[in-house]
Each structure stands twice: as C-alpha cells, then as structure tokens.
Coordinates of C-alpha atoms and ligand atoms in Angstrom, one line a residue:
X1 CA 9.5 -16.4 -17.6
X2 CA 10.1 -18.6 -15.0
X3 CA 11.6 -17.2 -11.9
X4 CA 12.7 -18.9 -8.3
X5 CA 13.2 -16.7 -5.4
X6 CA 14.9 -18.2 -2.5
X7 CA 14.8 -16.3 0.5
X8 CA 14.7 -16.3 4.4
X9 CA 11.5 -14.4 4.6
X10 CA 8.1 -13.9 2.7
X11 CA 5.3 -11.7 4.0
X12 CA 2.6 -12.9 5.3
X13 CA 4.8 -16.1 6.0
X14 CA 7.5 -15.0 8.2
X15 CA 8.4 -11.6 8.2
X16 CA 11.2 -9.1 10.2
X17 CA 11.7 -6.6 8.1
X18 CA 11.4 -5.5 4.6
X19 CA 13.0 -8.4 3.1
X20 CA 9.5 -10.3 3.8
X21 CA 7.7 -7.4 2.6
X22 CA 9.5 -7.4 -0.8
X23 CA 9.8 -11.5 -1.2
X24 CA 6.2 -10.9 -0.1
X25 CA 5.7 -8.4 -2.9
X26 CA 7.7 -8.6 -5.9
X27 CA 6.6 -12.2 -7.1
X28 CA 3.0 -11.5 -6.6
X29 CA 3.3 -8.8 -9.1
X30 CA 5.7 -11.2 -11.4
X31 CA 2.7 -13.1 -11.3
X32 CA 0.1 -11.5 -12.3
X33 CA 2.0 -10.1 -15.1
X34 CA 2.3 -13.4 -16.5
X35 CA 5.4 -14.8 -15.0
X36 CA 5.4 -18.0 -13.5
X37 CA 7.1 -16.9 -10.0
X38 CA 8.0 -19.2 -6.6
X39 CA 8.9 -18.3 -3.6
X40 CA 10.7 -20.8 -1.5
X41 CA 11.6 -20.4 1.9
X42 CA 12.4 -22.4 4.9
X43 CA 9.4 -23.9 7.3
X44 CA 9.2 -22.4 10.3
X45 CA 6.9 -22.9 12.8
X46 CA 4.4 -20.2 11.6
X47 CA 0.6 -19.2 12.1
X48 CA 0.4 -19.4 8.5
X49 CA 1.9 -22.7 8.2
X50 CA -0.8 -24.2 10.8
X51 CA -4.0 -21.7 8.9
X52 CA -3.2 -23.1 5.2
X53 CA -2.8 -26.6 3.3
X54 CA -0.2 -28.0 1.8
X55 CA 1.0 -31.0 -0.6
X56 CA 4.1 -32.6 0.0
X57 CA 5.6 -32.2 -3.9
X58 CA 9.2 -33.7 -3.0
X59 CA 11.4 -35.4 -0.5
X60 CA 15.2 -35.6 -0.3
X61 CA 18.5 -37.0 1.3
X62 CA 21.4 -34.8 1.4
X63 CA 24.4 -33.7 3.7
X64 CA 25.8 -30.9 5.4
X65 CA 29.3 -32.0 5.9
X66 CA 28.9 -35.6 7.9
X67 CA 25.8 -35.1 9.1
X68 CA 23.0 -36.6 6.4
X69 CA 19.5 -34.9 6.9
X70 CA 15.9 -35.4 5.6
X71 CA 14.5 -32.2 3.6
X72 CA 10.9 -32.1 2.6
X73 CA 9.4 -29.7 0.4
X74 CA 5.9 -28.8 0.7
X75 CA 3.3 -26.6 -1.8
X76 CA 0.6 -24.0 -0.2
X77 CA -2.2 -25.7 -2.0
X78 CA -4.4 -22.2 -2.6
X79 CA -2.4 -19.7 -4.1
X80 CA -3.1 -17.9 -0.8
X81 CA -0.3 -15.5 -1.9
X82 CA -1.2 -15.0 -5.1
X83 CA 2.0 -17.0 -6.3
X84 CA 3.4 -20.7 -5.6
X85 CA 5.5 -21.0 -2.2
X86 CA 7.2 -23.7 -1.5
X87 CA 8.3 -24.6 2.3
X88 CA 11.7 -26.1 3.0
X89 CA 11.3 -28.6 6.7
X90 CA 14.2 -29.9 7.5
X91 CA 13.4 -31.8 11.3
X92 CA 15.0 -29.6 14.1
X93 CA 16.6 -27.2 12.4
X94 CA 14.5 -25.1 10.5
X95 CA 11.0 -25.7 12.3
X96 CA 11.3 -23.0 15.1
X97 CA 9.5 -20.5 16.2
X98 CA 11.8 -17.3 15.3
X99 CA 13.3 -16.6 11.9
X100 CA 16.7 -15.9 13.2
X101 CA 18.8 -15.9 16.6
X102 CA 19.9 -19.0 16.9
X103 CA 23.4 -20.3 17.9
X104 CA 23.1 -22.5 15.0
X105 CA 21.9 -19.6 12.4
X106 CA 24.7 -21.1 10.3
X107 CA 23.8 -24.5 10.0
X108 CA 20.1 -23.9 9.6
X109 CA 20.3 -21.5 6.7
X110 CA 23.5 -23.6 4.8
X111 CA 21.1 -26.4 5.3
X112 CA 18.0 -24.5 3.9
X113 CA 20.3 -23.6 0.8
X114 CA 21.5 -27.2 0.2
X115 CA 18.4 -28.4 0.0
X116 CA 16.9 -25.9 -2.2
X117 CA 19.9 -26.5 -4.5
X118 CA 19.4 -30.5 -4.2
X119 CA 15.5 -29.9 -4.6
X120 CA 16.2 -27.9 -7.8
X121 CA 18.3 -30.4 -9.1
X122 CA 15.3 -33.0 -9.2
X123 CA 13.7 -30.8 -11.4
X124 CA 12.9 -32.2 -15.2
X125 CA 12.9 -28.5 -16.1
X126 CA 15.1 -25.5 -15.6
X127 CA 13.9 -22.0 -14.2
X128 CA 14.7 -19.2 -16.7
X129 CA 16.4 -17.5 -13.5
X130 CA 16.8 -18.1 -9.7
X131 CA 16.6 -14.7 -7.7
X132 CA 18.2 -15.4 -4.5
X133 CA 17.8 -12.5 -1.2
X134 CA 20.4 -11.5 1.0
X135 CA 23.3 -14.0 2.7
X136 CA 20.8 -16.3 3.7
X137 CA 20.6 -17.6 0.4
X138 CA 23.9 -15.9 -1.4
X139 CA 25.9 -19.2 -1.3
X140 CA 23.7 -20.5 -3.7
X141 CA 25.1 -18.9 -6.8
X142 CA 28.3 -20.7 -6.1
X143 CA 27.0 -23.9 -5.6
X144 CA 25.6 -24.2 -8.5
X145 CA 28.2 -22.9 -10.6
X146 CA 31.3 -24.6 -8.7
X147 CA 30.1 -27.9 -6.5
X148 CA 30.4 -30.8 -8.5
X149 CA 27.2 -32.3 -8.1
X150 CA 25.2 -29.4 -9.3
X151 CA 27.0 -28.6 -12.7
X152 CA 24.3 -29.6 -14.7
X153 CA 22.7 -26.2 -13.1
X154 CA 25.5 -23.8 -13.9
X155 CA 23.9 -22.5 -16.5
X156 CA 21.3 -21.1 -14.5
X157 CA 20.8 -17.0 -14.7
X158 CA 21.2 -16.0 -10.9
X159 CA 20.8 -12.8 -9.4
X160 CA 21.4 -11.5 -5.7
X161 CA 19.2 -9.2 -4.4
X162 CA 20.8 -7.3 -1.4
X163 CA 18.4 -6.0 1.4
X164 CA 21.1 -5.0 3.7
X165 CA 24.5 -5.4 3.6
X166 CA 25.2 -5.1 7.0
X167 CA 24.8 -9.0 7.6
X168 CA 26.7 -11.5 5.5
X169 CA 26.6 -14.5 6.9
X170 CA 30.8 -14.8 8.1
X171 CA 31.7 -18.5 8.7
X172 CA 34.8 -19.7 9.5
X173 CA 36.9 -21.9 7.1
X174 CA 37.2 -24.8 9.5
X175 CA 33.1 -25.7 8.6
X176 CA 33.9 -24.9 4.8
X177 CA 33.3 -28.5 4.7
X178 CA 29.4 -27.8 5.2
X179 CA 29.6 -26.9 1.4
X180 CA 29.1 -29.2 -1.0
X181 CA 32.5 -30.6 -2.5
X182 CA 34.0 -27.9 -4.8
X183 CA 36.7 -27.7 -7.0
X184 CA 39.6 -26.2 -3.8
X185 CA 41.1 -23.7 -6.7
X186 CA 38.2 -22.1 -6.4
X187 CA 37.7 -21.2 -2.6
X188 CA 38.9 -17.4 -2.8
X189 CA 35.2 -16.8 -4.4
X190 CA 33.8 -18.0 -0.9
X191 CA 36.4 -16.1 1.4
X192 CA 36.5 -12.0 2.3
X193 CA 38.9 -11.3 5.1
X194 CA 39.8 -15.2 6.6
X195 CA 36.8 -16.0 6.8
X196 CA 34.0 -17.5 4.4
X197 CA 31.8 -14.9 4.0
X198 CA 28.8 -16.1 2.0
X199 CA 27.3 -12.2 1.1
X200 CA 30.9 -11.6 -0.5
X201 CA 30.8 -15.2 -2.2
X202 CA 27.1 -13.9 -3.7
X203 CA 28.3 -10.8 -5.3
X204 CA 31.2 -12.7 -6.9
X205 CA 29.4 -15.6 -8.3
X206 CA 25.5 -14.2 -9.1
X207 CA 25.5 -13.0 -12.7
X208 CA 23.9 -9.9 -11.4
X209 CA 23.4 -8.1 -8.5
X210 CA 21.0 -5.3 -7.4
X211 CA 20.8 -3.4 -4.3
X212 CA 17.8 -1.9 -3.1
X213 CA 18.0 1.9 -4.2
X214 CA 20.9 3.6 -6.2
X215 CA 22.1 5.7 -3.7
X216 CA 22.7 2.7 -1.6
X217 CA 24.4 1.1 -4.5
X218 CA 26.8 4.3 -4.1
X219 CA 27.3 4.1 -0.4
X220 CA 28.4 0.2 -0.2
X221 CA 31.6 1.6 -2.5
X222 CA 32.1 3.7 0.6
X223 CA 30.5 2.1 3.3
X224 CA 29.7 -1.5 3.0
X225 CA 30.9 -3.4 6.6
X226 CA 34.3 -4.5 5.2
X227 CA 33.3 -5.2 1.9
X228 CA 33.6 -1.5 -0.1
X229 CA 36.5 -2.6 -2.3
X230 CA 34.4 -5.9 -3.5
X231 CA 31.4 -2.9 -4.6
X232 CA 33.9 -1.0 -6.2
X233 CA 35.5 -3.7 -7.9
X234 CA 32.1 -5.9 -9.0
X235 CA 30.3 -1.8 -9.6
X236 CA 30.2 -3.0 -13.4
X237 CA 27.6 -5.7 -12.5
X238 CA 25.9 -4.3 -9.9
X239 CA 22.3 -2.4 -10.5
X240 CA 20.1 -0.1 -7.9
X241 CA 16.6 -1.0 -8.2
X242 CA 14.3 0.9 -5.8
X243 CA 11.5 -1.7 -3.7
X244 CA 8.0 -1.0 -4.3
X245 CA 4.9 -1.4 -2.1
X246 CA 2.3 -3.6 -1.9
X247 CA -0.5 -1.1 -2.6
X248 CA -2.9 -4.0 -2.1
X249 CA -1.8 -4.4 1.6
X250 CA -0.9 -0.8 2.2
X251 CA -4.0 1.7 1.3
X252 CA -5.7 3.8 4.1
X253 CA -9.2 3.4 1.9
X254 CA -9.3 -0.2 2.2
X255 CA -6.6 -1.4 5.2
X256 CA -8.0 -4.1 7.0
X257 CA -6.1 -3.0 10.1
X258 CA -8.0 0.2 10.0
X259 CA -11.3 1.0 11.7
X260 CA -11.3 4.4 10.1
X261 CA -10.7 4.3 6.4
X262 CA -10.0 7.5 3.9
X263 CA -8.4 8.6 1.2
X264 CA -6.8 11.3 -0.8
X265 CA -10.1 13.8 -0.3
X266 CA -11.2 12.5 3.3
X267 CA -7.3 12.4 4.3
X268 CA -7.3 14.8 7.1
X269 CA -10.7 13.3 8.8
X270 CA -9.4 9.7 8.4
X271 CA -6.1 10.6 9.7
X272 CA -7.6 12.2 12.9
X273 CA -10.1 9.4 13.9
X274 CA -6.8 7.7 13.7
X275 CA -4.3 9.3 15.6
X276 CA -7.4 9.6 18.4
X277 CA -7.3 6.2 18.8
X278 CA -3.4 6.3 18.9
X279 CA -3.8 9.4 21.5
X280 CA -6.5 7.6 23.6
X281 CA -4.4 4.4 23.7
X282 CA -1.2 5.7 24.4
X283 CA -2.3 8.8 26.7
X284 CA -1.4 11.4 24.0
X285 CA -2.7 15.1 23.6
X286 CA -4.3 15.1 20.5
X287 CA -3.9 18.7 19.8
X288 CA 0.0 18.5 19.3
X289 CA 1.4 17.0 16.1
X290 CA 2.6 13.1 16.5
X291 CA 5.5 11.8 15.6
X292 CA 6.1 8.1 15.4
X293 CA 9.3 5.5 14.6
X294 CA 8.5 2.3 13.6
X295 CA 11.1 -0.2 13.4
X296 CA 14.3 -2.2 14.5
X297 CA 15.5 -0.7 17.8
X298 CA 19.5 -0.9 16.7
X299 CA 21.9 1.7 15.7
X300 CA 21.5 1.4 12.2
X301 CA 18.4 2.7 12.3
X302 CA 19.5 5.6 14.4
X303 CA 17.4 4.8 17.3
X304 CA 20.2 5.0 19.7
X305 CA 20.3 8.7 18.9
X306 CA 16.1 8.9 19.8
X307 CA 16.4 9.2 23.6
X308 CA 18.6 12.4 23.4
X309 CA 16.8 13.7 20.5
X310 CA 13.5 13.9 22.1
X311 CA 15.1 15.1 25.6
X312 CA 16.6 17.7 23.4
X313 CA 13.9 18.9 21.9
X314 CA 11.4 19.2 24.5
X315 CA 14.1 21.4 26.4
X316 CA 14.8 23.2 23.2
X317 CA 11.9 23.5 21.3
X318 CA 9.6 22.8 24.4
X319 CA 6.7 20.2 24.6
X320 CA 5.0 20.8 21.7
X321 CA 4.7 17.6 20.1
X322 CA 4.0 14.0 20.9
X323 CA 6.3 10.8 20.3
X324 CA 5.2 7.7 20.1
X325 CA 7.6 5.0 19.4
X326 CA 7.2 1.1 18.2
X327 CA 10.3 -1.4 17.9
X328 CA 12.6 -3.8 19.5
X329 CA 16.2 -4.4 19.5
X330 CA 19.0 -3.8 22.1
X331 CA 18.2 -3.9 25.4
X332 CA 20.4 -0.8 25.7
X333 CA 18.6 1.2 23.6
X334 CA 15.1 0.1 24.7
X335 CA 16.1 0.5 28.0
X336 CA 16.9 4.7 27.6
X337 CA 13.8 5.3 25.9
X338 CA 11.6 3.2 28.4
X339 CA 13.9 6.0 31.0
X340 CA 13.1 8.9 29.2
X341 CA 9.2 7.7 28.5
X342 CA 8.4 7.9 32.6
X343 CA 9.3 11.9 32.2
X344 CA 6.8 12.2 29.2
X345 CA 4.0 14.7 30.1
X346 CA 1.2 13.0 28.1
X347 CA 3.8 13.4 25.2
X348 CA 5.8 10.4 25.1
X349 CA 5.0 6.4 24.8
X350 CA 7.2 3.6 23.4
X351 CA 5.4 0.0 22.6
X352 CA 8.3 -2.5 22.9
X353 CA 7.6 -5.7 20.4
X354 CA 6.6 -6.3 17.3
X355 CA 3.0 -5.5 16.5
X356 CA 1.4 -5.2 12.5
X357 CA -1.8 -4.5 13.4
X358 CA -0.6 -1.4 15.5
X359 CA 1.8 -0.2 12.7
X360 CA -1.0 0.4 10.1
X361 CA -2.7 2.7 12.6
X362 CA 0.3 4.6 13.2
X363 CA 1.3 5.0 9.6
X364 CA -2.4 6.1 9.3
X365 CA -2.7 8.6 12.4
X366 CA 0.7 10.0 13.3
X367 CA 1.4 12.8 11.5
X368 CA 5.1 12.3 11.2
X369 CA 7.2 9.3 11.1
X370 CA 10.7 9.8 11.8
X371 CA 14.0 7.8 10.0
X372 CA 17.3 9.3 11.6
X373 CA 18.6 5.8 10.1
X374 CA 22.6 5.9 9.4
X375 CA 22.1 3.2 7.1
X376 CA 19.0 2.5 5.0
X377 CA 19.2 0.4 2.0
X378 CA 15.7 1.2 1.0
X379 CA 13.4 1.9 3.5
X380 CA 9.6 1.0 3.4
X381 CA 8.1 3.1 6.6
X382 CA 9.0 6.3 4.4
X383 CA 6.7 4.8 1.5
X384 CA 4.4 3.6 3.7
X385 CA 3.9 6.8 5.2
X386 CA 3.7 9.1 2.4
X387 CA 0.9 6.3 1.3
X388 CA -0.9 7.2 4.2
X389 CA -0.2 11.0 4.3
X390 CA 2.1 10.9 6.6
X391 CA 4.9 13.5 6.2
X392 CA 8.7 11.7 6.3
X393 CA 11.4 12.9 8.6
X394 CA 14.5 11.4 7.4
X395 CA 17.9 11.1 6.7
X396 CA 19.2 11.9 3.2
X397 CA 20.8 8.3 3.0
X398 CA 20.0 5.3 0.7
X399 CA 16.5 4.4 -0.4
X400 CA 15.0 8.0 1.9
X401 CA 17.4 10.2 -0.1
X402 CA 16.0 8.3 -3.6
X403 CA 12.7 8.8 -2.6
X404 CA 11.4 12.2 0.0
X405 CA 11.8 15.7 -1.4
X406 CA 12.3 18.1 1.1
X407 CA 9.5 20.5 1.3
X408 CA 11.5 23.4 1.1
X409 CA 12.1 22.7 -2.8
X410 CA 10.3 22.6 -5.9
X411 CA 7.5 19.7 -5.2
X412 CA 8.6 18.9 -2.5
X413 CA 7.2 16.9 0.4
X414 CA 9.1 15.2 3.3
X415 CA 11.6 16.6 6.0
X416 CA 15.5 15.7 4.8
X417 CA 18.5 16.0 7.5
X418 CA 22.3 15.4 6.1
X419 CA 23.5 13.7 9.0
X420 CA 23.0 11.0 11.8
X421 CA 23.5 13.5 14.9
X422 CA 21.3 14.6 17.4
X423 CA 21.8 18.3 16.5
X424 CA 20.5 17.4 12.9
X425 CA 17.6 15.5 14.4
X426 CA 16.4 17.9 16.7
X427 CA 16.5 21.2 13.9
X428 CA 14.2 18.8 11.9
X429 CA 11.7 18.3 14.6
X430 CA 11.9 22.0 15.0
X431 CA 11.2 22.1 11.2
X432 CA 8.1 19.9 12.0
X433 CA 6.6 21.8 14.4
X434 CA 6.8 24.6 12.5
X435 CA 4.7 22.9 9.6
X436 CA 2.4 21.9 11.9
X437 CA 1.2 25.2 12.2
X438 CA 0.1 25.7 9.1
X439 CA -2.8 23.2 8.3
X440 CA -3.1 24.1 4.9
X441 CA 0.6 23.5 3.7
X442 CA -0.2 20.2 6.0
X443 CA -3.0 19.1 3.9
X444 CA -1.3 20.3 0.5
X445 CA 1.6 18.5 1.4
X446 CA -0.1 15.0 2.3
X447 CA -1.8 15.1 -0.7
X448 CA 1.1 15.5 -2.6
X449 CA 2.4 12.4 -1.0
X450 CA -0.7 10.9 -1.3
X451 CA -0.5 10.7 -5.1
X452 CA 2.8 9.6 -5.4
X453 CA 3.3 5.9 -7.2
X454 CA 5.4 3.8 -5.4
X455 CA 3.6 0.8 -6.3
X456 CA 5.8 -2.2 -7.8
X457 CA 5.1 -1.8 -11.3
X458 CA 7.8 0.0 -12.3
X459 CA 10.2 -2.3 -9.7
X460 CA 9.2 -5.6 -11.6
X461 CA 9.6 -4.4 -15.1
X462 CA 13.5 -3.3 -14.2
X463 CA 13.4 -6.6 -12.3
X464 CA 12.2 -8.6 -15.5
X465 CA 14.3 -6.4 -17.9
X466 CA 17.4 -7.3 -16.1
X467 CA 16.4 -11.3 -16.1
X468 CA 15.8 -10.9 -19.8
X469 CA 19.0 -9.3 -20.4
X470 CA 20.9 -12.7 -18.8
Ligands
ADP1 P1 14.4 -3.2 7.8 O1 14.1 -4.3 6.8 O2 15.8 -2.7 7.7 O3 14.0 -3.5 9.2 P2 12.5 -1.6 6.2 O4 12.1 -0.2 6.3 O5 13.0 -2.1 4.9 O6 13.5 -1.9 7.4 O7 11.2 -2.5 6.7 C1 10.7 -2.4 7.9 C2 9.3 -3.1 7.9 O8 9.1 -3.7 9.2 C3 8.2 -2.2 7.7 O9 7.1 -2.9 7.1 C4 7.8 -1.8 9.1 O10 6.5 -1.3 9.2 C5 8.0 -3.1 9.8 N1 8.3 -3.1 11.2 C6 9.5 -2.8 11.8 N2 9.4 -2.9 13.1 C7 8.2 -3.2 13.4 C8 7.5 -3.4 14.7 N3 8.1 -3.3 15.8 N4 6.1 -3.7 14.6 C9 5.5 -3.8 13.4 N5 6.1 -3.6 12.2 C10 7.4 -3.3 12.2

C-alpha cells in the first residue's frame, strides 16, 4: 500500500509534542512492513534540514486567494528516517524558525495544504490513501473532494488522524476565499459555529477518522471544544486507535541520551545512576522518591494545578519527596512554580524550555512521573515512563485511563486519580510515598511495566486494516 501522511510535525524534523513523535513513528513502521509510506511536511528552518541532503523532486505555482506563490518540494536523499519525507518551502512563510506562533499561522499552514494538494495533483500515480494529522492539514480532505481543480483526486481514501482536539484551526469566512474555488452549496462542510473551522471540515469530509485512544473517542462526544454534537453525530465513522512508541528511540538499554544504560534485570541500578545525575544537577536529595512532569506548561495538562499541589503536599504529607519539573507554556503558570521552586528545601527544581536530551534522563531516573492532565488524547510520557520503569501518576482520562492500571488491582501498575483537583492530586502523591517505602513492590511493579508492549505493531496493523477496509 501506498500511504501519504501530511502533517505539521515529524520527529526528528520538527517536533512539539506527540504529534512529531507519532508522524515520526507510525510511517517508519508502515515501512518496514512493506508499505511504501511518505511523510510530507512543511520546511522549516530546522537543524535537520541544514545536517541532511535533499533533491528538489518538483516545483509549483499556485494561489492562496490573490496572492500567487512558489512551492518547492524537496526529498531527504538518505532515508535518514527510515521512510521518504518530503519538505514543503514556500519563501517567507513556511521557512521559520518555530513550528507554530505566528500571527499568520493561518496563511502558512492553508498555504502548506494547497500546495501539497497541487503537488499531489502532478502526480502520474495515485496513493492508495492520504493520512492527513490534526487541523493543520484537515482541509485537505475537502479540497480534494469539493474544489474544482482537484476532482480528478476525489477518489482518494483519506483519513484524519486527531492528536488533539482542542485546536482546530477557526478562520473566519471573510478569508474563505484562501480556499481553492468550490462548488458555494457546499460551504456548510467547512463551517462549525460562524466560522470556518477546518478540524470540523476534516471530520465531515475524511472517509475515516481516528482519534488517538478510545476513551478519548468517548470524551470528544462530551467534551470536544464546541464540537461534541459533530462526535456524536459522525461517532459511526469515527475509530480509537491507541499511539504506539518508538521502541527504537525509547529503550533505557540502548538510549543514546543515556550515560547509564539498563534494562529489565539491572533496572533499579540503572535507574539510580540516573536519578543521581538528575539529583546532583538539580540539587535534589537522592534518598527521597522523585517525581517528575514533563511537558506543555498549559492547563490542559493540569499544570496550573502543580504549584498548589506540591505546596499541599509538603504541608500535608511533609517533605518527603522531590519534584522536579520540565516544560513551557503560560507565563502564568511558569511563573507560580518558578515562586514556589525558591521555597524548595533541596526538594523542588523546575527547568523552563524545551530540552530532549534532559527528558530521556528523567524518564530514566525519576521514579514517578506525574499527568494530572484534564485532557489527554493519548499521552506518550505515561508510555514512556513505564518503558523506563518509571511508575505513572495520572488521571483516569483519555489515552492514561486506556493504558495504566492502578496498582491496587489485579496486575496492576501505575497510580490512577478520577479527577483534575488538587485534593485528588495530592492523595495520589500520598499514595506514592507510601509505595516508595516498599522497595520490593517498587521493583516488582517496574518490572511489570517494564514488560509491557506498547510498541507500534499492533497501532500500524489497525492503522493498515482500516486503510484496507476504504
Ligand atoms: P502533547 O502532544 O499533548 O504535548 P504527548 O504526551 O502526546 O503530549 O507528547 C509529549 C511529548 O513531548 C513527549 O515526547 C514528551 O517527552 C515531549 N515533551 C513535552 N515537553 C517537553 C519538554 N519541555 N522538553 C522535552 N520534551 C518534552
């Protein structure tokens, strides 16, 4: 089968969160099961783009409303990935140094689809499916099936993968002209709530959609940013299939972003030499257990809740464990726990920014990482961790409900709260501590984890079931 993903992000390429890690992921594995899979994806001004070759394989003239642009289309000449990517330039509006933040987000990523669908056009072949991520490429669907100049593609599979439903790239109907000409009968499939709303327009017009766990599938009927009634109306086409891991990337015996290596027998050694490091760097007491949070600073994630939580708990519980946080986002946020971090006692730290290498050796040597996220329509840090023996404190929502047992029943393994609170927060971390205390559960319980198979195997054969069945 021939498969074309068009997304925003692709590991090691550009990445901000797990949508690179999947688009990273998933095609890799489609690959070297014998699928021909390509990634494309616009250029941005990347290391990666300056560290590998690349063949220019096609150039192109096309609009966005009045304004006619330049796109060229350029081919990583190694296989450095493992699978063909293709890069998307288009001169000033794609080539920047950040992903997304832009005043002109709109433009550059209706652009980026536009020329993807205009590049596709030129092909002498058709792909047997074209797997488009999130609202950065959902208006693609609809282009091909409604503009007039791309009907000869409108019988094209397409599916839309949703990462998070949270964004959905709203635009408002007096730039509908950016879109190629469509039949007008036909604009209530780009429009949710006055405005164009191109995450919407996906789920209408992609022959399939899947959401990134089943219990996420089941919230976004309930809980979906203004769009719950589209869920419950499209459920019939909708499917939940869970992300995997890149167990390539992501194993504590071979992690090239480790200096101490283990594995399921040498876990509790490895993960020591690591968390001294972490202790040593951050001014930690090794002797209490560490909890970490990785990840997006916003209230999705719960990490507005984080400040309280741990002020809470070292006045309830008392300061018998470490936090040590890693993340960005809103300033407010950032701000409270950079407030609360000059109380810490040698029990505190918080590393604002974005940093990989430092990720891997916290997933590796912190012996709880903590997801109080109100949303979470997958989740990777929980899978991640569990790789690396390192016990899950989460939320019982979306992907963490699909995939960590609480320990307190039959196999279980993880630390599961119901709700989004800082009461609920603070009993787990209580719950934590406790389990700290008893080394042996500890080690029984990471190698539980440690055996579990989250790898994308089983991911890419729903993924290639569901293209078959289209
Ligand atoms: P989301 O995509 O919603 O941000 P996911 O759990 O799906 O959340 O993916 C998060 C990914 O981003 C993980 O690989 C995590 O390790 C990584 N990540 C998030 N924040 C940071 C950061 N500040 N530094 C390094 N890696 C990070």
């Amino acid at each position: 089968m021939e498969i074309l993903h068009v997304s925003a992000e692709c590991y090691p390429v550009a990445k901000a969160g797990g949508l690179g890690d999947v688009v990273g992921a998933l095609p890799k594995y489609q690959t070297a099961a014998g699928h021909i899979a390509k990634v494309v994806m616009p250029m941005y001004k990347t290391k990666f783009l300056y560290n590998n070759q690349f063949d220019v394989v096609h150039k192109g003239y096309t609009n966005l409303g009045n304004w006619w642009f330049i796109y060229t289309v350029i081919k990583e000449r190694n296989n450095a990935l493992g699978f063909d990517l293709y890069l998307v330039d288009i001169n000033g509006l794609l080539d920047r140094d950040k992903i997304y933040g832009y005043d002109d987000d709109s433009e550059r990523f209706i652009s980026f689809q536009i020329a993807v669908v205009d590049w596709l056009a030129s092909w002498k072949h058709h792909p047997d499916v074209v797997h488009v991520h999130d609202h950065q490429a959902a208006l693609i669907p609809f282009m091909m099936k409604h503009c007039y100049r791309y009907q000869h593609l409108r019988d094209i599979p397409t599916v839309l993968t949703i990462h998070n439903a949270e964004y959905q790239g709203w635009l408002s109907w007096d730039k509908s002209y950016y879109i190629p000409a469509w039949d007008t009968w036909k604009s209530g499939l780009l429009e949710w709530n006055k405005s164009i709303n191109a995450l919407a327009c996906g789920v209408r017009c992609a022959w399939k959609v899947t959401t990134v766990s089943w219990s996420y599938l089941e919230e976004l009927r309930w809980a979906a940013n203004g769009l719950e009634a589209l869920f419950e109306y499209e459920k019939g086409k909708c499917y939940g299939i869970l992300n995997g891991i890149d167990t390539k990337v992501w194993d504590p015996a071979t992690d090239t972003y480790l200096e101490n290596h283990y594995d399921i027998k040498s876990n509790a050694a490895g993960k020591t030499k690591n968390k001294e490091i972490l202790c040593k760097r951050f001014g930690l007491d090794i002797e209490k257990p560490l909890i970490a949070f990785i990840g997006r600073l916003v209230g999705e994630k719960g990490a507005d809740l984080l400040a309280q939580a741990i002020g809470d708990s070292f006045y309830y519980i008392g300061r018998k464990m470490n936090f040590l946080i890693l993340g960005s986002g809103a300033s407010y946020i950032q701000d409270g726990l950079e407030r609360v971090s000059i109380l810490s006692d040698g029990d505190f730290s918080i590393f604002i920014g974005y940093d990989e290498a430092l990720s891997h050796v916290i997933y590796a040597g912190a012996d709880f990482i903590l997801m109080p996220s109100r949303v979470e329509p997958c989740g990777l840090n929980q899978m991640y961790a569990m790789r690396y023996g390192t016990v899950p404190i989460v939320r019982a929502t979306g992907g963490l409900r699909d995939t960590v047992k609480d320990f307190g029943d039959p196999d279980g393994y993880g630390i599961r709260f119901s709700n989004a609170i800082v009461g609920d927060i603070t009993h787990a971390l209580w719950r934590a501590v406790q389990l700290y205390q008893e080394p042996l559960l500890m080690e029984e319980l990471r190698r539980r984890m440690m055996r579990l198979d989250f790898s994308w195997e089983t991911s890419m054969q729903q993924y290639l079931d569901l293209y078959a069945s289209l």
